[in-house]
PDB file of C-alpha atoms in Angstrom:
ATOM      1  CA  MET A  60     -81.211  -2.693 -21.289  1.00 56.00           C
ATOM      2  CA  ARG A  61     -84.159  -5.064 -19.305  1.00 56.00           C
ATOM      3  CA  SER A  62     -81.683  -7.802 -20.139  1.00 57.00           C
ATOM      4  CA  ARG A  63     -78.710  -6.157 -17.702  1.00 55.00           C
ATOM      5  CA  LEU A  64     -81.187  -5.062 -15.598  1.00 51.00           C
ATOM      6  CA  LEU A  65     -82.626  -8.285 -15.061  1.00 52.00           C
ATOM      7  CA  ALA A  66     -79.148  -9.921 -14.803  1.00 54.00           C
ATOM      8  CA  LEU A  67     -78.366  -7.091 -12.057  1.00 54.00           C
ATOM      9  CA  LEU A  68     -81.046  -8.135  -9.893  1.00 55.00           C
ATOM     10  CA  ALA A  69     -80.643 -11.649 -10.131  1.00 55.00           C
ATOM     11  CA  VAL A  70     -77.131 -11.300  -9.211  1.00 53.00           C
ATOM     12  CA  VAL A  71     -78.362  -9.024  -6.153  1.00 53.00           C
ATOM     13  CA  VAL A  72     -80.748 -11.751  -5.041  1.00 54.00           C
ATOM     14  CA  ALA A  73     -78.149 -14.075  -5.228  1.00 55.00           C
ATOM     15  CA  ALA A  74     -75.987 -11.965  -2.840  1.00 55.00           C
ATOM     16  CA  VAL A  75     -78.952 -11.594  -0.127  1.00 53.00           C
ATOM     17  CA  ALA A  76     -79.872 -15.274  -0.387  1.00 55.00           C
ATOM     18  CA  VAL A  77     -75.910 -16.130   0.816  1.00 51.00           C
ATOM     19  CA  VAL A  78     -75.137 -13.602   3.520  1.00 50.00           C
ATOM     20  CA  ALA A  79     -78.589 -13.284   4.616  1.00 48.00           C
ATOM     21  CA  PRO A  80     -78.506 -17.031   6.385  1.00 49.00           C
ATOM     22  CA  ALA A  81     -74.896 -16.118   7.953  1.00 48.00           C
ATOM     23  CA  GLN A  82     -76.131 -13.118   9.377  1.00 49.00           C
ATOM     24  CA  ALA A  83     -78.790 -15.557  11.167  1.00 49.00           C
ATOM     25  CA  GLY A  84     -76.418 -16.879  12.883  1.00 48.00           C
ATOM     26  CA  GLN A  85     -76.129 -20.032  10.752  1.00 50.00           C
ATOM     27  CA  VAL A  86     -73.377 -22.440   9.830  1.00 48.00           C
ATOM     28  CA  SER A  87     -73.052 -23.748   6.374  1.00 49.00           C
ATOM     29  CA  PRO A  88     -73.086 -27.538   6.105  1.00 55.00           C
ATOM     30  CA  LYS A  89     -69.669 -27.051   4.566  1.00 59.00           C
ATOM     31  CA  ALA A  90     -67.910 -25.845   7.029  1.00 54.00           C
ATOM     32  CA  PRO A  91     -64.858 -26.772   8.847  1.00 54.00           C
ATOM     33  CA  SER A  92     -65.435 -27.906  11.197  1.00 57.00           C
ATOM     34  CA  THR A  93     -61.645 -26.964  13.372  1.00 56.00           C
ATOM     35  CA  THR A  94     -59.870 -23.790  12.493  1.00 55.00           C
ATOM     36  CA  ALA A  95     -56.233 -25.772  12.421  1.00 57.00           C
ATOM     37  CA  PRO A  96     -55.015 -28.960  10.350  1.00 57.00           C
ATOM     38  CA  ASP A  97     -53.803 -31.708  12.482  1.00 68.00           C
ATOM     39  CA  LEU A  98     -49.935 -31.374  12.726  1.00 78.00           C
ATOM     40  CA  ILE A  99     -48.297 -34.355  10.723  1.00 86.00           C
ATOM     41  CA  PHE A 100     -45.131 -34.844  10.401  1.00 87.00           C
ATOM     42  CA  THR A 101     -42.347 -37.982   9.126  1.00 93.00           C
ATOM     43  CA  VAL A 102     -40.452 -40.736  11.089  1.00 95.00           C
ATOM     44  CA  ASN A 103     -38.585 -42.783   8.654  1.00 97.00           C
ATOM     45  CA  VAL A 104     -37.269 -46.128  10.330  1.00 97.00           C
ATOM     46  CA  LYS A 105     -34.507 -47.992   8.526  1.00 97.00           C
ATOM     47  CA  MET A 106     -34.463 -51.666  10.193  1.00 96.00           C
ATOM     48  CA  THR A 107     -30.999 -53.830   9.590  1.00 95.00           C
ATOM     49  CA  ASN A 108     -29.905 -57.226  11.326  1.00 94.00           C
ATOM     50  CA  THR A 109     -28.401 -55.060  13.224  1.00 94.00           C
ATOM     51  CA  ALA A 110     -30.256 -51.810  14.427  1.00 95.00           C
ATOM     52  CA  PHE A 111     -33.385 -49.511  13.857  1.00 96.00           C
ATOM     53  CA  SER A 112     -32.286 -45.815  12.802  1.00 96.00           C
ATOM     54  CA  LEU A 113     -34.820 -43.167  12.737  1.00 95.00           C
ATOM     55  CA  SER A 114     -34.774 -40.585  11.084  1.00 94.00           C
ATOM     56  CA  VAL A 115     -35.926 -38.146  13.990  1.00 91.00           C
ATOM     57  CA  HIS A 116     -36.209 -39.092  18.088  1.00 91.00           C
ATOM     58  CA  SER A 117     -38.766 -36.903  19.103  1.00 88.00           C
ATOM     59  CA  GLY A 118     -41.775 -34.931  18.009  1.00 87.00           C
ATOM     60  CA  PRO A 119     -44.282 -32.500  19.449  1.00 85.00           C
ATOM     61  CA  ARG A 120     -47.264 -33.695  21.880  1.00 82.00           C
ATOM     62  CA  GLY A 121     -50.730 -33.643  19.832  1.00 81.00           C
ATOM     63  CA  ALA A 122     -49.347 -34.498  16.569  1.00 84.00           C
ATOM     64  CA  ASP A 123     -49.982 -37.362  14.025  1.00 88.00           C
ATOM     65  CA  ALA A 124     -46.280 -39.223  13.693  1.00 91.00           C
ATOM     66  CA  ARG A 125     -46.342 -41.015  10.366  1.00 95.00           C
ATOM     67  CA  PHE A 126     -43.893 -43.936  10.890  1.00 96.00           C
ATOM     68  CA  VAL A 127     -42.485 -45.137   7.072  1.00 97.00           C
ATOM     69  CA  ILE A 128     -40.667 -48.375   8.086  1.00 97.00           C
ATOM     70  CA  HIS A 129     -38.604 -49.711   5.698  1.00 98.00           C
ATOM     71  CA  ASN A 130     -36.519 -53.387   6.099  1.00 97.00           C
ATOM     72  CA  VAL A 131     -33.418 -53.325   4.449  1.00 97.00           C
ATOM     73  CA  SER A 132     -31.883 -56.613   5.898  1.00 95.00           C
ATOM     74  CA  ASN A 133     -32.405 -60.059   4.474  1.00 95.00           C
ATOM     75  CA  LYS A 134     -35.051 -61.124   7.256  1.00 94.00           C
ATOM     76  CA  PRO A 135     -38.336 -60.245   8.484  1.00 95.00           C
ATOM     77  CA  HIS A 136     -37.768 -57.796  11.715  1.00 96.00           C
ATOM     78  CA  THR A 137     -40.707 -56.586  14.273  1.00 95.00           C
ATOM     79  CA  PHE A 138     -40.137 -52.956  15.393  1.00 95.00           C
ATOM     80  CA  ALA A 139     -42.135 -51.815  18.308  1.00 94.00           C
ATOM     81  CA  VAL A 140     -42.856 -48.776  19.716  1.00 93.00           C
ATOM     82  CA  GLY A 141     -44.740 -47.971  23.409  1.00 87.00           C
ATOM     83  CA  ASN A 142     -47.080 -49.547  24.176  1.00 79.00           C
ATOM     84  CA  GLU A 143     -50.560 -51.274  21.892  1.00 68.00           C
ATOM     85  CA  LYS A 144     -53.311 -52.002  24.835  1.00 66.00           C
ATOM     86  CA  PHE A 145     -56.232 -51.297  23.040  1.00 55.00           C
ATOM     87  CA  ASP A 146     -58.697 -52.026  25.778  1.00 56.00           C
ATOM     88  CA  THR A 147     -57.007 -50.183  28.241  1.00 57.00           C
ATOM     89  CA  GLY A 148     -57.761 -47.161  26.249  1.00 58.00           C
ATOM     90  CA  VAL A 149     -54.317 -46.028  27.087  1.00 61.00           C
ATOM     91  CA  GLN A 150     -52.435 -47.390  23.973  1.00 60.00           C
ATOM     92  CA  THR A 151     -49.367 -45.028  23.058  1.00 75.00           C
ATOM     93  CA  GLY A 152     -47.455 -47.097  20.650  1.00 87.00           C
ATOM     94  CA  PHE A 153     -48.085 -50.129  18.136  1.00 91.00           C
ATOM     95  CA  GLN A 154     -45.847 -53.515  16.770  1.00 92.00           C
ATOM     96  CA  THR A 155     -45.754 -54.094  13.185  1.00 94.00           C
ATOM     97  CA  THR A 156     -43.409 -56.749  11.062  1.00 95.00           C
ATOM     98  CA  VAL A 157     -42.083 -55.763   8.020  1.00 96.00           C
ATOM     99  CA  ALA A 158     -40.643 -58.071   5.545  1.00 96.00           C
ATOM    100  CA  PRO A 159     -37.454 -57.878   3.548  1.00 96.00           C
ATOM    101  CA  GLY A 160     -36.743 -55.179   0.753  1.00 96.00           C
ATOM    102  CA  LYS A 161     -40.626 -54.399   2.675  1.00 97.00           C
ATOM    103  CA  GLN A 162     -42.170 -50.849   3.698  1.00 97.00           C
ATOM    104  CA  LYS A 163     -45.307 -50.294   6.061  1.00 97.00           C
ATOM    105  CA  ILE A 164     -46.585 -46.918   7.056  1.00 96.00           C
ATOM    106  CA  LEU A 165     -48.541 -46.501  10.480  1.00 94.00           C
ATOM    107  CA  ILE A 166     -50.069 -43.360  11.732  1.00 92.00           C
ATOM    108  CA  LEU A 167     -49.192 -42.681  16.021  1.00 91.00           C
ATOM    109  CA  PHE A 168     -51.181 -40.065  17.794  1.00 88.00           C
ATOM    110  CA  LEU A 169     -48.779 -38.427  20.202  1.00 85.00           C
ATOM    111  CA  ASP A 170     -51.103 -37.759  23.359  1.00 81.00           C
ATOM    112  CA  ILE A 171     -49.039 -38.316  26.072  1.00 81.00           C
ATOM    113  CA  ARG A 172     -45.628 -36.434  27.287  1.00 82.00           C
ATOM    114  CA  GLY A 173     -42.291 -38.270  28.062  1.00 84.00           C
ATOM    115  CA  LYS A 174     -40.030 -40.785  26.837  1.00 88.00           C
ATOM    116  CA  VAL A 175     -41.950 -43.882  24.516  1.00 89.00           C
ATOM    117  CA  PRO A 176     -39.380 -46.748  24.088  1.00 91.00           C
ATOM    118  CA  TYR A 177     -38.866 -48.477  21.131  1.00 94.00           C
ATOM    119  CA  PHE A 178     -37.598 -52.308  20.646  1.00 94.00           C
ATOM    120  CA  PRO A 179     -37.193 -54.919  18.773  1.00 94.00           C
ATOM    121  CA  GLY A 180     -40.472 -57.383  19.135  1.00 88.00           C
ATOM    122  CA  LEU A 181     -38.751 -60.562  17.561  1.00 89.00           C
ATOM    123  CA  LYS A 182     -36.596 -62.694  19.901  1.00 88.00           C
ATOM    124  CA  SER A 183     -33.874 -63.832  18.108  1.00 86.00           C
ATOM    125  CA  ASP A 184     -33.311 -59.631  17.602  1.00 89.00           C
ATOM    126  CA  ARG A 185     -33.605 -59.075  21.526  1.00 89.00           C
ATOM    127  CA  LYS A 186     -29.519 -59.546  21.748  1.00 91.00           C
ATOM    128  CA  ASN A 187     -28.856 -56.292  19.217  1.00 91.00           C
ATOM    129  CA  ARG A 188     -28.471 -53.570  21.340  1.00 94.00           C
ATOM    130  CA  GLY A 189     -28.759 -51.121  18.050  1.00 94.00           C
ATOM    131  CA  MET A 190     -32.743 -52.131  18.071  1.00 95.00           C
ATOM    132  CA  TYR A 191     -33.482 -50.212  21.198  1.00 95.00           C
ATOM    133  CA  GLY A 192     -34.049 -46.329  22.051  1.00 95.00           C
ATOM    134  CA  ASP A 193     -36.179 -43.663  22.920  1.00 93.00           C
ATOM    135  CA  PHE A 194     -38.908 -41.944  20.959  1.00 92.00           C
ATOM    136  CA  ASP A 195     -39.347 -38.690  22.548  1.00 89.00           C
ATOM    137  CA  ILE A 196     -43.112 -36.893  23.044  1.00 87.00           C
ATOM    138  CA  GLY A 197     -43.148 -32.957  24.110  1.00 80.00           C
ATOM    139  CA  PRO A 198     -42.867 -30.254  24.480  1.00 72.00           C
ATOM    140  CA  CYS A 199     -46.348 -28.609  23.264  1.00 63.00           C
ATOM    141  CA  THR A 200     -47.240 -28.352  20.011  1.00 55.00           C
ATOM    142  CA  HIS A 201     -46.747 -25.039  18.100  1.00 57.00           C
ATOM    143  CA  MET A 202     -50.660 -24.761  18.112  1.00 56.00           C
ATOM    144  CA  GLU A 203     -50.892 -25.356  22.053  1.00 58.00           C
ATOM    145  CA  GLN A 204     -48.353 -22.311  22.366  1.00 59.00           C
ATOM    146  CA  ILE A 205     -50.025 -19.772  20.182  1.00 60.00           C
ATOM    147  CA  THR A 206     -53.311 -20.542  22.102  1.00 60.00           C
ATOM    148  CA  GLY A 207     -52.245 -21.428  25.929  1.00 57.00           C
ATOM    149  CA  VAL A 208     -54.525 -24.430  25.859  1.00 57.00           C
ATOM    150  CA  GLY A 209     -52.878 -27.409  27.383  1.00 56.00           C
ATOM    151  CA  GLU A 210     -50.443 -27.909  29.733  1.00 55.00           C
ATOM    152  CA  CYS A 211     -47.433 -25.214  27.636  1.00 54.00           C
TER     153      CYS A 211
END
């Protein structure tokens, strides 16, 4: 009987130790800093000798686009999207060269609404009209629509 009483007392003390800081307004150091996870979606890019083929041509503003770029041709190609100026604080894109038969994965945060062009980076590919297009960013993410935060 005495061991049951001590066990019950230990459980009560542990429960009070956990509840007391929460009631005092303290936040656990393991608590997440945000309430909603980032929206991440995949854009598959297939590179051939004459065209770039994207699985989707648009994404919601505020999301992270995971570009999986696969070169299925027999020569290297450079895929460029948007503008990759880092020093001005307006990075809206990237440029990467992929060897034949290889694949690269790059993440791009879609923070500016509007059309962002994609195009070939190599001079030899600039005559191929199939390597040009637009990636449309917008409208708002689902979280912006629910919370009313942003310019929805």
